[in-house]
């Protein structure tokens, strides 16, 4: 049974940093691409960042490029989202997800993912 457990969210002031973690069990990182999405109150869930199954390609939304970085630790079966220069508009519930696909077409949309974490709240105060 595949399980993704998100953690690391919290309350931070604008300009601060956070690192989200997603620990996976029941799947092999070497065969799954990994991504992060977020959903703010009253808004649809949106793509944030992704890394391909072989670690060779990373993707990020324009709104976070240069501020957020996705990385993974295969030995720990954990994917991270490093978030710097946080803004109030980054406030959302953040979800990690795993996909059997690769490429920006699939990894940039919710339908490209097969497994989801439960989400972790990030709140950025102004």
mmCIF file of C-alpha atoms in Angstrom, residues 5-94:
data_model
loop_
_atom_site.group_PDB
_atom_site.id
_atom_site.type_symbol
_atom_site.label_atom_id
_atom_site.label_comp_id
_atom_site.label_asym_id
_atom_site.label_seq_id
_atom_site.Cartn_x
_atom_site.Cartn_y
_atom_site.Cartn_z
ATOM 1 C CA UNK A 5 3.091 11.609 4.581
ATOM 2 C CA UNK A 6 3.550 15.386 4.317
ATOM 3 C CA UNK A 7 5.099 17.414 7.115
ATOM 4 C CA UNK A 8 6.984 20.618 7.855
ATOM 5 C CA UNK A 9 4.275 23.208 7.455
ATOM 6 C CA UNK A 10 3.729 26.009 9.908
ATOM 7 C CA UNK A 11 3.426 29.738 10.461
ATOM 8 C CA UNK A 12 6.208 31.955 9.132
ATOM 9 C CA UNK A 13 6.649 35.658 8.503
ATOM 10 C CA UNK A 14 6.919 37.036 4.999
ATOM 11 C CA UNK A 15 10.471 36.725 3.726
ATOM 12 C CA UNK A 16 11.098 33.621 5.806
ATOM 13 C CA UNK A 17 11.805 30.033 4.829
ATOM 14 C CA UNK A 18 10.337 26.604 5.386
ATOM 15 C CA UNK A 19 11.206 23.104 4.267
ATOM 16 C CA UNK A 20 8.407 20.657 3.611
ATOM 17 C CA UNK A 21 9.029 16.927 3.655
ATOM 18 C CA UNK A 22 7.134 14.027 2.165
ATOM 19 C CA UNK A 23 8.037 10.518 3.268
ATOM 20 C CA UNK A 24 6.912 7.755 0.962
ATOM 21 C CA UNK A 25 6.347 4.101 1.608
ATOM 22 C CA UNK A 26 5.135 1.333 -0.653
ATOM 23 C CA UNK A 27 6.717 2.763 -3.799
ATOM 24 C CA UNK A 28 10.174 3.127 -5.286
ATOM 25 C CA UNK A 29 11.484 6.647 -5.886
ATOM 26 C CA UNK A 30 13.528 5.440 -8.799
ATOM 27 C CA UNK A 31 10.377 4.609 -10.757
ATOM 28 C CA UNK A 32 8.117 7.490 -9.712
ATOM 29 C CA UNK A 33 8.187 11.194 -10.400
ATOM 30 C CA UNK A 34 7.307 13.412 -7.450
ATOM 31 C CA UNK A 35 5.538 16.716 -7.197
ATOM 32 C CA UNK A 36 4.114 19.351 -4.898
ATOM 33 C CA UNK A 37 0.766 21.098 -5.285
ATOM 34 C CA UNK A 38 -0.975 23.653 -3.124
ATOM 35 C CA UNK A 39 -4.513 24.796 -2.497
ATOM 36 C CA UNK A 40 -5.421 28.142 -0.990
ATOM 37 C CA UNK A 41 -8.861 28.777 0.542
ATOM 38 C CA UNK A 42 -11.481 29.238 -2.136
ATOM 39 C CA UNK A 43 -9.048 28.374 -4.932
ATOM 40 C CA UNK A 44 -8.302 25.335 -7.018
ATOM 41 C CA UNK A 45 -5.346 23.136 -6.315
ATOM 42 C CA UNK A 46 -2.358 24.284 -8.351
ATOM 43 C CA UNK A 47 0.980 22.872 -9.401
ATOM 44 C CA UNK A 48 4.057 24.053 -7.523
ATOM 45 C CA UNK A 49 7.057 21.908 -8.460
ATOM 46 C CA UNK A 50 8.049 18.432 -9.638
ATOM 47 C CA UNK A 51 11.082 16.221 -10.154
ATOM 48 C CA UNK A 52 11.214 13.430 -12.715
ATOM 49 C CA UNK A 53 11.614 9.776 -11.755
ATOM 50 C CA UNK A 54 15.325 9.765 -12.575
ATOM 51 C CA UNK A 55 15.987 13.113 -10.943
ATOM 52 C CA UNK A 56 17.186 14.560 -14.213
ATOM 53 C CA UNK A 57 14.453 17.143 -14.725
ATOM 54 C CA UNK A 58 12.761 19.548 -12.376
ATOM 55 C CA UNK A 59 9.804 21.794 -13.064
ATOM 56 C CA UNK A 60 8.288 24.686 -11.149
ATOM 57 C CA UNK A 61 5.431 27.114 -11.500
ATOM 58 C CA UNK A 62 6.324 30.630 -12.577
ATOM 59 C CA UNK A 63 5.025 31.999 -9.283
ATOM 60 C CA UNK A 64 7.643 30.090 -7.267
ATOM 61 C CA UNK A 65 10.592 29.813 -9.662
ATOM 62 C CA UNK A 66 13.702 31.193 -8.024
ATOM 63 C CA UNK A 67 12.189 30.895 -4.542
ATOM 64 C CA UNK A 68 11.174 27.230 -4.174
ATOM 65 C CA UNK A 69 13.357 24.188 -4.872
ATOM 66 C CA UNK A 70 12.304 20.561 -5.035
ATOM 67 C CA UNK A 71 14.761 17.845 -4.107
ATOM 68 C CA UNK A 72 14.678 14.210 -3.144
ATOM 69 C CA UNK A 73 16.653 11.777 -1.015
ATOM 70 C CA UNK A 74 16.335 8.328 -2.540
ATOM 71 C CA UNK A 75 17.957 6.626 0.442
ATOM 72 C CA UNK A 76 15.294 8.098 2.736
ATOM 73 C CA UNK A 77 12.460 7.826 0.193
ATOM 74 C CA UNK A 78 11.702 11.459 0.961
ATOM 75 C CA UNK A 79 11.012 14.461 -1.265
ATOM 76 C CA UNK A 80 11.486 18.011 -0.036
ATOM 77 C CA UNK A 81 10.220 21.434 -0.982
ATOM 78 C CA UNK A 82 12.577 24.180 0.116
ATOM 79 C CA UNK A 83 10.699 27.460 0.233
ATOM 80 C CA UNK A 84 12.530 30.785 0.541
ATOM 81 C CA UNK A 85 11.372 34.395 0.372
ATOM 82 C CA UNK A 86 7.880 33.353 1.328
ATOM 83 C CA UNK A 87 4.996 35.682 0.576
ATOM 84 C CA UNK A 88 1.499 35.892 2.083
ATOM 85 C CA UNK A 89 0.119 34.603 -1.217
ATOM 86 C CA UNK A 90 2.033 31.357 -0.651
ATOM 87 C CA UNK A 91 -0.383 30.551 2.165
ATOM 88 C CA UNK A 92 -2.061 27.247 1.327
ATOM 89 C CA UNK A 93 -2.273 23.579 2.133
ATOM 90 C CA UNK A 94 0.628 21.884 0.378
#
